[in-house]
Amino acid sequence: MATVQSFKYALILISSIILNLFSANVFLRIRWEQSWTKMAATEAETVASISCSGHGRAFLDGLVVNGKPICECNACFAGPDCSDFLSDCVVDADSGDPTFLEPFWEQHAASSAIVMAGWHRMSYEFNDGSLISEELKTHIRRVHDIVGNAVTDGRFIIFGAGATQLLNAAVRAISPEGSSSPGKVVASTPYYPVYKEQTEFLNSKDYKFSGDTSLWKSSAIDSSSSQNFIEFVTSPNNPDGQLKKAVLRGPFVKTIHDLAYYWPHFTAIPAPADEDLTIFTLSKLTGHAGSRFGWAIIKDEAVYQRMLTYMSLSTYGVSRETQLRVLKLLKVVIEGKGREMYEFGYKTMKTRWDQLSKSVSLSKRFSIQDLEPHYCSFSGKVKKSSPAFAWLKCERQEDKHCYELLKAAHITGRDGSLFGAESRYVRLSMVRSQDNFDLLLQRIEKLVTE
Amino acid sequence: MATVQSFKYALILISSIILNLFSANVFLRIRWEQSWTKMAATEAETVASISCSGHGRAFLDGLVVNGKPICECNACFAGPDCSDFLSDCVVDADSGDPTFLEPFWEQHAASSAIVMAGWHRMSYEFNDGSLISEELKTHIRRVHDIVGNAVTDGRFIIFGAGATQLLNAAVRAISPEGSSSPGKVVASTPYYPVYKEQTEFLNSKDYKFSGDTSLWKSSAIDSSSSQNFIEFVTSPNNPDGQLKKAVLRGPFVKTIHDLAYYWPHFTAIPAPADEDLTIFTLSKLTGHAGSRFGWAIIKDEAVYQRMLTYMSLSTYGVSRETQLRVLKLLKVVIEGKGREMYEFGYKTMKTRWDQLSKSVSLSKRFSIQDLEPHYCSFSGKVKKSSPAFAWLKCERQEDKHCYELLKAAHITGRDGSLFGAESRYVRLSMVRSQDNFDLLLQRIEKLVTE
């Protein structure tokens, strides 16, 4: 009996030792898997676990109080964990900050994180001497192929610090050199204000901002005038979401297609863009505006080479940290059937547009732009509107300064005059956090019923 | 006896079970600590563990063959693990790629790694509305305070995509606006070629590259001519490592101090710089050239504001990925007594300079610049030379094209004419990998004995 007992004990003991050995093995394996990355991983997980009541977030590079990063609250929220609502605060509907996609990235935490070693890409150049990651370029082509919003076959691709840098690089690259009259940079009203501000600030000898496209229709056709034109075509348009085509035609006309919003969150995709020079930006694709990453797709090799020179002489290319991270983010975008992010984005933007439209339609005080449904080749159906911005018009005769009227109601929009339009218009951003949109809607509802 | 036996078994069993529970606990704790960061950590450690024989490296964003990243070999090495030496390859001593610091970062793997979440800093702006991390700014001030190479108290700090972007931002910010004659951008020969190339390519109405500073000494003093000057002062100078002071004096002279190499690896630090506008770059401090990160320290608020506008309109600030990583790198630089990296850097550069000097001195075919020892306030002693570049002169009457002569010997330098000097000079980079330097030395030794 005692022997049987002993045998039983021995059996349990052996099992226990085996289990111990197994545990030790797993433990050691984890330790091995996690050598130099451990400290960074712990740090990142600790910061991510700080609770900010869903109305803010702590960041690894945020302000530190008593050795710990603190919550950075969404606008209109305050307190150590962002749980205090500031009821009479100002809603910022000015910035096109696309944080509406933040929840998507929270849901894809594991697949979108990256670890960067201290020695990662210290060189100025990649191994092939370029400033551009080949892997990332391949992934950008794949993203376009899945969505069907741009032809990339046989085209050159260049990276820039957001569309912002690429806009000027493109203007610089296609403007005439040493011509007696500088190239005329034009855009259709209402246009994105940066076209004008950037061109004027940089004050080049070779190009000059020259206002609304429609003023130049006849001059462009007249080949004897030899005037050079650079037309910005923004589709969907910022601020009003309309799909646009080039307006000017003529021997001295070149176009830059700014397709920042030509993604399924914001518009139907009727067909792949097949233009001479198109510009896209990560901020409107994945929502990572802070990454400062954009790309241009270029037909002509000479233009591509000139843009490369621009990048080389202005910043010596795009940061390698950014290129690595963008590669990881695009891998998530492509994952599965490559539709999940667009579905999330479209659903969010469409819901917001429906809510705002409904609210505005309750009175005749305001109106917003009318957007036609279009057939979308990506979704395979006719798609309703889901624009990034509302192009709001103050309809009452006396409300000439719509921006001021909204400001008095604690809403900051962007004055129509900056877009070359009347001050009766204001652009309202709908791409920020849900907190931000909810409050905007609430304020608009109040104004409408006043 | 059997009872004693059973008791023993039971005791061992209980111990084993306790150990098991402990192991399970540790295991679970590690699992918990490592939730969403696990995949990224494994990926990074896997890539880091790929062996490239010490003559190359695999990267997370490198080319992928059969689903695995492959080795990217140092110049003159090849093969799947970079173990094949290509004996008649060309040594690249052109690029100022500071990979001599890579081994330092390998030694500090754990403290210099970062994990970036998918949702990290998606916004255009930081919470205070700026494009600049306050934490990072604080750390930059700390780095300068420790080294004693720049006064930062009461000064404004702005970030840019490397010195490259800041050079033009500074010129733009201090050039006269709407003046009938554009500001004259000048630098003392031999000067860093980018000053000229960048200014000419961007072709502004407001400033113009106007060559060697010494040509303008008398015009600058003459206040009646009202000519505006923007003088670049590079100290230590690129290419020759000399400590420099501003040359022009006069009512319309403004200076930009490019202090990229004013760090203890490359020079003695006689005193903290206390100039109107100084520019530094991460690439020469920590060796992370690919990060495209630099900063300027500015006295005048109006100039600072204008540089902010430049950054806003040209790239909308520096990528948040870069800012986070730079913060982490600077924390390592500051760690301990904040001397380790400089000691590593100085030792490497001084050894290289001694070796090259010795080799060149073996004949009269070549000469290199003479550098005076200076008292260094950081090390508290008189310090011998450790420059980043050799400013090589071909001494034989017939060797007018030194660049071509070296090229024939399979060395690529940078032609003196690009620096506004004679083609009898060539700049040779000594900041690249040890492989690269060893091969350069070998080739020079061969030339000297020819």
CSV table of N, CA, C and O in Angstrom, one decimal, chain A residues 315-406:
chain,number,residue,atom,x,y,z
A,315,THR,N,15.3,69.0,-47.6
A,315,THR,CA,15.4,68.3,-46.3
A,315,THR,C,16.2,67.0,-46.3
A,315,THR,O,16.4,66.3,-45.3
A,316,TYR,N,16.8,66.7,-47.5
A,316,TYR,CA,17.5,65.5,-47.7
A,316,TYR,C,16.6,64.2,-47.4
A,316,TYR,O,17.0,63.3,-46.6
A,317,GLY,N,15.4,64.3,-47.9
A,317,GLY,CA,14.5,63.1,-47.8
A,317,GLY,C,13.7,63.1,-46.6
A,317,GLY,O,13.7,64.0,-45.7
A,318,VAL,N,12.9,62.1,-46.5
A,318,VAL,CA,11.9,61.9,-45.4
A,318,VAL,C,12.6,61.0,-44.3
A,318,VAL,O,13.2,60.0,-44.6
A,319,SER,N,12.4,61.4,-43.1
A,319,SER,CA,13.0,60.6,-41.9
A,319,SER,C,12.7,59.1,-42.0
A,319,SER,O,11.7,58.7,-42.4
A,320,ARG,N,13.8,58.4,-41.7
A,320,ARG,CA,13.7,56.9,-41.7
A,320,ARG,C,12.8,56.3,-40.7
A,320,ARG,O,12.2,55.3,-40.9
A,321,GLU,N,12.6,57.0,-39.5
A,321,GLU,CA,11.7,56.6,-38.5
A,321,GLU,C,10.3,56.6,-39.1
A,321,GLU,O,9.5,55.6,-39.0
A,322,THR,N,10.0,57.6,-39.8
A,322,THR,CA,8.6,57.8,-40.5
A,322,THR,C,8.4,56.7,-41.5
A,322,THR,O,7.4,56.1,-41.5
A,323,GLN,N,9.4,56.5,-42.3
A,323,GLN,CA,9.3,55.5,-43.4
A,323,GLN,C,9.0,54.1,-42.8
A,323,GLN,O,8.2,53.3,-43.3
A,324,LEU,N,9.7,53.8,-41.8
A,324,LEU,CA,9.5,52.4,-41.1
A,324,LEU,C,8.1,52.3,-40.6
A,324,LEU,O,7.4,51.3,-40.8
A,325,ARG,N,7.7,53.4,-39.9
A,325,ARG,CA,6.4,53.3,-39.3
A,325,ARG,C,5.3,53.3,-40.3
A,325,ARG,O,4.3,52.5,-40.2
A,326,VAL,N,5.4,54.0,-41.4
A,326,VAL,CA,4.4,54.1,-42.4
A,326,VAL,C,4.3,52.7,-43.1
A,326,VAL,O,3.2,52.2,-43.4
A,327,LEU,N,5.4,52.0,-43.3
A,327,LEU,CA,5.4,50.7,-43.8
A,327,LEU,C,4.6,49.8,-43.0
A,327,LEU,O,3.7,49.0,-43.5
A,328,LYS,N,4.7,49.8,-41.7
A,328,LYS,CA,4.0,49.0,-40.8
A,328,LYS,C,2.5,49.3,-40.8
A,328,LYS,O,1.6,48.4,-40.9
A,329,LEU,N,2.2,50.6,-40.9
A,329,LEU,CA,0.8,51.0,-40.9
A,329,LEU,C,0.1,50.5,-42.2
A,329,LEU,O,-1.0,50.0,-42.2
A,330,LEU,N,0.8,50.7,-43.3
A,330,LEU,CA,0.2,50.2,-44.6
A,330,LEU,C,0.1,48.7,-44.6
A,330,LEU,O,-0.9,48.2,-45.2
A,331,LYS,N,0.9,48.0,-43.9
A,331,LYS,CA,0.7,46.5,-43.9
A,331,LYS,C,-0.6,46.2,-43.2
A,331,LYS,O,-1.3,45.3,-43.6
A,332,VAL,N,-1.0,47.0,-42.2
A,332,VAL,CA,-2.3,46.8,-41.5
A,332,VAL,C,-3.4,47.1,-42.4
A,332,VAL,O,-4.4,46.4,-42.5
A,333,VAL,N,-3.2,48.2,-43.2
A,333,VAL,CA,-4.3,48.7,-44.1
A,333,VAL,C,-4.5,47.6,-45.2
A,333,VAL,O,-5.7,47.3,-45.6
A,334,ILE,N,-3.5,46.9,-45.6
A,334,ILE,CA,-3.6,45.9,-46.6
A,334,ILE,C,-4.1,44.5,-46.1
A,334,ILE,O,-4.7,43.8,-46.9
A,335,GLU,N,-3.9,44.3,-44.8
A,335,GLU,CA,-4.2,43.0,-44.2
A,335,GLU,C,-5.6,42.5,-44.6
A,335,GLU,O,-6.5,43.3,-44.8
A,336,GLY,N,-5.8,41.2,-44.5
A,336,GLY,CA,-7.1,40.7,-44.9
A,336,GLY,C,-7.5,41.0,-46.3
A,336,GLY,O,-6.7,40.9,-47.2
A,337,LYS,N,-8.7,41.5,-46.5
A,337,LYS,CA,-9.1,41.9,-47.8
A,337,LYS,C,-8.8,43.4,-48.1
A,337,LYS,O,-9.3,43.9,-49.1
A,338,GLY,N,-8.1,44.0,-47.1
A,338,GLY,CA,-7.7,45.4,-47.4
A,338,GLY,C,-8.9,46.4,-47.4
A,338,GLY,O,-8.9,47.4,-48.1
A,339,ARG,N,-10.0,46.1,-46.6
A,339,ARG,CA,-11.2,46.9,-46.7
A,339,ARG,C,-11.6,47.4,-45.3
A,339,ARG,O,-12.3,48.4,-45.2
A,340,GLU,N,-11.0,46.8,-44.3
A,340,GLU,CA,-11.5,47.1,-42.9
A,340,GLU,C,-11.4,48.6,-42.6
A,340,GLU,O,-12.4,49.2,-42.1
A,341,MET,N,-10.3,49.2,-42.8
A,341,MET,CA,-10.1,50.6,-42.4
A,341,MET,C,-11.0,51.5,-43.2
A,341,MET,O,-11.6,52.4,-42.6
A,342,TYR,N,-11.2,51.2,-44.5
A,342,TYR,CA,-12.1,52.1,-45.3
A,342,TYR,C,-13.5,52.0,-44.8
A,342,TYR,O,-14.3,52.9,-44.8
A,343,GLU,N,-13.9,50.8,-44.4
A,343,GLU,CA,-15.3,50.6,-44.0
A,343,GLU,C,-15.5,51.3,-42.6
A,343,GLU,O,-16.5,52.0,-42.5
A,344,PHE,N,-14.5,51.2,-41.8
A,344,PHE,CA,-14.6,52.0,-40.5
A,344,PHE,C,-14.7,53.5,-40.8
A,344,PHE,O,-15.5,54.2,-40.3
A,345,GLY,N,-13.8,54.0,-41.7
A,345,GLY,CA,-13.7,55.4,-42.0
A,345,GLY,C,-15.0,55.9,-42.7
A,345,GLY,O,-15.5,56.9,-42.3
A,346,TYR,N,-15.5,55.1,-43.6
A,346,TYR,CA,-16.7,55.6,-44.3
A,346,TYR,C,-17.9,55.6,-43.4
A,346,TYR,O,-18.6,56.6,-43.4
A,347,LYS,N,-18.0,54.6,-42.6
A,347,LYS,CA,-19.1,54.5,-41.7
A,347,LYS,C,-19.1,55.8,-40.7
A,347,LYS,O,-20.1,56.4,-40.5
A,348,THR,N,-18.0,56.1,-40.2
A,348,THR,CA,-17.8,57.2,-39.3
A,348,THR,C,-18.2,58.5,-40.0
A,348,THR,O,-19.0,59.3,-39.5
A,349,MET,N,-17.6,58.7,-41.2
A,349,MET,CA,-17.8,60.0,-41.8
A,349,MET,C,-19.2,60.1,-42.4
A,349,MET,O,-19.8,61.2,-42.3
A,350,LYS,N,-19.8,59.1,-42.8
A,350,LYS,CA,-21.2,59.1,-43.3
A,350,LYS,C,-22.2,59.4,-42.2
A,350,LYS,O,-23.0,60.3,-42.4
A,351,THR,N,-22.0,58.8,-41.1
A,351,THR,CA,-22.8,59.0,-40.0
A,351,THR,C,-22.8,60.5,-39.5
A,351,THR,O,-23.8,61.1,-39.3
A,352,ARG,N,-21.6,61.0,-39.5
A,352,ARG,CA,-21.4,62.4,-39.1
A,352,ARG,C,-22.1,63.4,-40.1
A,352,ARG,O,-22.7,64.3,-39.7
A,353,TRP,N,-21.9,63.1,-41.4
A,353,TRP,CA,-22.5,63.9,-42.4
A,353,TRP,C,-24.0,63.9,-42.3
A,353,TRP,O,-24.7,64.9,-42.4
A,354,ASP,N,-24.5,62.7,-42.1
A,354,ASP,CA,-26.0,62.6,-42.0
A,354,ASP,C,-26.5,63.4,-40.8
A,354,ASP,O,-27.5,64.1,-40.9
A,355,GLN,N,-25.8,63.3,-39.7
A,355,GLN,CA,-26.2,64.0,-38.5
A,355,GLN,C,-26.2,65.5,-38.7
A,355,GLN,O,-27.1,66.2,-38.4
A,356,LEU,N,-25.1,66.0,-39.3
A,356,LEU,CA,-24.9,67.4,-39.5
A,356,LEU,C,-26.0,67.9,-40.5
A,356,LEU,O,-26.6,69.0,-40.3
A,357,SER,N,-26.1,67.2,-41.6
A,357,SER,CA,-27.1,67.6,-42.7
A,357,SER,C,-28.5,67.7,-42.1
A,357,SER,O,-29.2,68.7,-42.3
A,358,LYS,N,-28.8,66.7,-41.3
A,358,LYS,CA,-30.2,66.7,-40.7
A,358,LYS,C,-30.4,67.9,-39.8
A,358,LYS,O,-31.4,68.6,-39.8
A,359,SER,N,-29.3,68.2,-39.0
A,359,SER,CA,-29.4,69.3,-38.1
A,359,SER,C,-29.5,70.7,-38.8
A,359,SER,O,-30.4,71.5,-38.5
A,360,VAL,N,-28.7,70.9,-39.8
A,360,VAL,CA,-28.7,72.1,-40.6
A,360,VAL,C,-30.0,72.3,-41.3
A,360,VAL,O,-30.6,73.4,-41.4
A,361,SER,N,-30.6,71.2,-41.8
A,361,SER,CA,-31.8,71.3,-42.6
A,361,SER,C,-33.1,71.7,-41.7
A,361,SER,O,-34.1,71.9,-42.3
A,362,LEU,N,-32.9,71.7,-40.4
A,362,LEU,CA,-34.0,72.1,-39.6
A,362,LEU,C,-34.5,73.5,-39.7
A,362,LEU,O,-35.5,73.9,-39.2
A,363,SER,N,-33.6,74.4,-40.2
A,363,SER,CA,-34.0,75.8,-40.4
A,363,SER,C,-33.3,76.3,-41.7
A,363,SER,O,-32.6,75.5,-42.4
A,364,LYS,N,-33.6,77.6,-42.0
A,364,LYS,CA,-33.0,78.1,-43.2
A,364,LYS,C,-31.8,79.1,-42.9
A,364,LYS,O,-31.4,79.8,-43.7
A,365,ARG,N,-31.4,79.0,-41.7
A,365,ARG,CA,-30.3,79.9,-41.2
A,365,ARG,C,-29.0,79.6,-41.9
A,365,ARG,O,-28.2,80.4,-42.2
A,366,PHE,N,-28.7,78.2,-42.1
A,366,PHE,CA,-27.5,77.8,-42.7
A,366,PHE,C,-27.8,76.8,-43.8
A,366,PHE,O,-28.9,76.2,-43.9
A,367,SER,N,-26.8,76.7,-44.7
A,367,SER,CA,-26.9,75.6,-45.7
A,367,SER,C,-25.6,74.9,-45.8
A,367,SER,O,-24.5,75.5,-45.5
A,368,ILE,N,-25.5,73.7,-46.2
A,368,ILE,CA,-24.2,73.1,-46.5
A,368,ILE,C,-24.2,72.5,-48.0
A,368,ILE,O,-25.3,72.4,-48.6
A,369,GLN,N,-23.1,72.2,-48.4
A,369,GLN,CA,-22.9,71.9,-49.9
A,369,GLN,C,-23.8,70.6,-50.2
A,369,GLN,O,-24.0,69.8,-49.3
A,370,ASP,N,-24.2,70.6,-51.5
A,370,ASP,CA,-25.0,69.5,-52.0
A,370,ASP,C,-24.0,68.5,-52.6
A,370,ASP,O,-23.2,69.0,-53.5
A,371,LEU,N,-23.9,67.3,-52.2
A,371,LEU,CA,-23.0,66.3,-52.9
A,371,LEU,C,-23.8,65.2,-53.6
A,371,LEU,O,-24.6,64.5,-52.9
A,372,GLU,N,-23.5,65.0,-54.8
A,372,GLU,CA,-24.2,64.0,-55.6
A,372,GLU,C,-23.7,62.6,-55.2
A,372,GLU,O,-22.5,62.5,-55.0
A,373,PRO,N,-24.5,61.6,-55.2
A,373,PRO,CA,-24.0,60.2,-55.1
A,373,PRO,C,-23.2,59.8,-56.3
A,373,PRO,O,-23.6,60.3,-57.4
A,374,HIS,N,-22.2,59.1,-56.2
A,374,HIS,CA,-21.4,58.6,-57.4
A,374,HIS,C,-21.2,57.1,-57.3
A,374,HIS,O,-21.2,56.5,-56.2
A,375,TYR,N,-21.1,56.5,-58.4
A,375,TYR,CA,-20.7,55.1,-58.4
A,375,TYR,C,-19.3,54.9,-57.9
A,375,TYR,O,-18.4,55.6,-58.4
A,376,CYS,N,-19.1,54.0,-57.0
A,376,CYS,CA,-17.8,53.8,-56.4
A,376,CYS,C,-17.3,52.4,-56.9
A,376,CYS,O,-17.9,51.4,-56.5
A,377,SER,N,-16.2,52.4,-57.6
A,377,SER,CA,-15.7,51.1,-58.1
A,377,SER,C,-15.1,50.2,-57.0
A,377,SER,O,-15.1,49.0,-57.1
A,378,PHE,N,-14.7,50.8,-55.9
A,378,PHE,CA,-14.1,50.1,-54.8
A,378,PHE,C,-15.2,49.3,-54.1
A,378,PHE,O,-15.1,48.1,-53.8
A,379,SER,N,-16.3,50.0,-53.8
A,379,SER,CA,-17.4,49.3,-53.1
A,379,SER,C,-18.4,48.6,-54.0
A,379,SER,O,-19.2,47.8,-53.6
A,380,GLY,N,-18.3,48.9,-55.3
A,380,GLY,CA,-19.2,48.3,-56.3
A,380,GLY,C,-20.6,48.8,-56.2
A,380,GLY,O,-21.5,48.1,-56.7
A,381,LYS,N,-20.8,49.9,-55.6
A,381,LYS,CA,-22.2,50.5,-55.6
A,381,LYS,C,-22.2,52.0,-55.6
A,381,LYS,O,-21.1,52.6,-55.5
A,382,VAL,N,-23.4,52.6,-55.8
A,382,VAL,CA,-23.5,54.0,-55.8
A,382,VAL,C,-23.4,54.5,-54.3
A,382,VAL,O,-24.1,53.9,-53.4
A,383,LYS,N,-22.5,55.4,-54.0
A,383,LYS,CA,-22.2,55.7,-52.7
A,383,LYS,C,-22.7,57.1,-52.3
A,383,LYS,O,-22.5,58.1,-53.0
A,384,LYS,N,-23.2,57.2,-51.1
A,384,LYS,CA,-23.7,58.5,-50.6
A,384,LYS,C,-22.5,59.3,-50.0
A,384,LYS,O,-21.5,58.8,-49.8
A,385,SER,N,-22.8,60.6,-49.7
A,385,SER,CA,-21.7,61.5,-49.3
A,385,SER,C,-21.2,61.2,-47.9
A,385,SER,O,-21.9,60.7,-47.0
A,386,SER,N,-19.9,61.4,-47.8
A,386,SER,CA,-19.2,61.3,-46.5
A,386,SER,C,-18.0,62.2,-46.5
A,386,SER,O,-16.9,61.8,-46.3
A,387,PRO,N,-18.2,63.5,-46.8
A,387,PRO,CA,-17.0,64.4,-46.9
A,387,PRO,C,-16.3,64.7,-45.6
A,387,PRO,O,-16.9,64.5,-44.5
A,388,ALA,N,-15.1,65.2,-45.7
A,388,ALA,CA,-14.3,65.5,-44.5
A,388,ALA,C,-14.7,66.8,-43.9
A,388,ALA,O,-14.6,67.0,-42.7
A,389,PHE,N,-15.3,67.7,-44.7
A,389,PHE,CA,-15.6,69.1,-44.3
A,389,PHE,C,-17.0,69.4,-44.7
A,389,PHE,O,-17.5,69.0,-45.7
A,390,ALA,N,-17.6,70.3,-43.8
A,390,ALA,CA,-18.9,70.9,-44.2
A,390,ALA,C,-18.6,72.3,-44.7
A,390,ALA,O,-17.8,73.0,-44.0
A,391,TRP,N,-19.0,72.7,-45.8
A,391,TRP,CA,-18.8,74.0,-46.4
A,391,TRP,C,-20.1,74.8,-46.1
A,391,TRP,O,-21.0,74.8,-46.9
A,392,LEU,N,-20.1,75.4,-44.9
A,392,LEU,CA,-21.3,76.0,-44.4
A,392,LEU,C,-21.5,77.4,-44.9
A,392,LEU,O,-20.6,78.2,-44.9
A,393,LYS,N,-22.7,77.7,-45.2
A,393,LYS,CA,-23.1,79.1,-45.7
A,393,LYS,C,-24.1,79.7,-44.7
A,393,LYS,O,-25.0,79.0,-44.4
A,394,CYS,N,-23.8,80.9,-44.3
A,394,CYS,CA,-24.7,81.6,-43.5
A,394,CYS,C,-25.7,82.3,-44.5
A,394,CYS,O,-25.3,83.1,-45.3
A,395,GLU,N,-27.0,81.9,-44.4
A,395,GLU,CA,-28.0,82.3,-45.4
A,395,GLU,C,-28.6,83.6,-45.2
A,395,GLU,O,-29.1,84.3,-46.1
A,396,ARG,N,-28.7,84.0,-43.9
A,396,ARG,CA,-29.4,85.3,-43.6
A,396,ARG,C,-28.6,86.5,-44.2
A,396,ARG,O,-27.4,86.5,-44.1
A,397,GLN,N,-29.4,87.4,-44.8
A,397,GLN,CA,-28.8,88.6,-45.4
A,397,GLN,C,-27.7,89.2,-44.6
A,397,GLN,O,-26.6,89.6,-45.0
A,398,GLU,N,-28.0,89.4,-43.3
A,398,GLU,CA,-27.2,90.2,-42.4
A,398,GLU,C,-25.9,89.4,-41.9
A,398,GLU,O,-25.0,90.0,-41.4
A,399,ASP,N,-25.9,88.1,-42.1
A,399,ASP,CA,-24.8,87.3,-41.6
A,399,ASP,C,-23.7,87.2,-42.6
A,399,ASP,O,-23.4,86.1,-43.1
A,400,LYS,N,-23.1,88.3,-42.9
A,400,LYS,CA,-22.0,88.4,-43.9
A,400,LYS,C,-20.7,87.7,-43.4
A,400,LYS,O,-19.9,87.2,-44.1
A,401,HIS,N,-20.5,87.8,-42.1
A,401,HIS,CA,-19.3,87.2,-41.5
A,401,HIS,C,-19.6,85.9,-40.7
A,401,HIS,O,-19.8,86.0,-39.5
A,402,CYS,N,-19.7,84.9,-41.4
A,402,CYS,CA,-20.2,83.6,-40.8
A,402,CYS,C,-19.2,83.1,-39.8
A,402,CYS,O,-19.6,82.6,-38.7
A,403,TYR,N,-17.9,83.3,-40.0
A,403,TYR,CA,-16.9,82.9,-39.1
A,403,TYR,C,-17.1,83.5,-37.7
A,403,TYR,O,-17.0,82.9,-36.7
A,404,GLU,N,-17.4,84.8,-37.8
A,404,GLU,CA,-17.6,85.6,-36.5
A,404,GLU,C,-18.8,85.1,-35.8
A,404,GLU,O,-18.8,85.0,-34.5
A,405,LEU,N,-19.9,84.9,-36.6
A,405,LEU,CA,-21.1,84.4,-36.0
A,405,LEU,C,-20.9,83.1,-35.2
A,405,LEU,O,-21.4,82.9,-34.1
A,406,LEU,N,-20.2,82.2,-35.9
A,406,LEU,CA,-19.9,80.9,-35.2
A,406,LEU,C,-19.0,81.0,-34.0
A,406,LEU,O,-19.2,80.4,-33.0
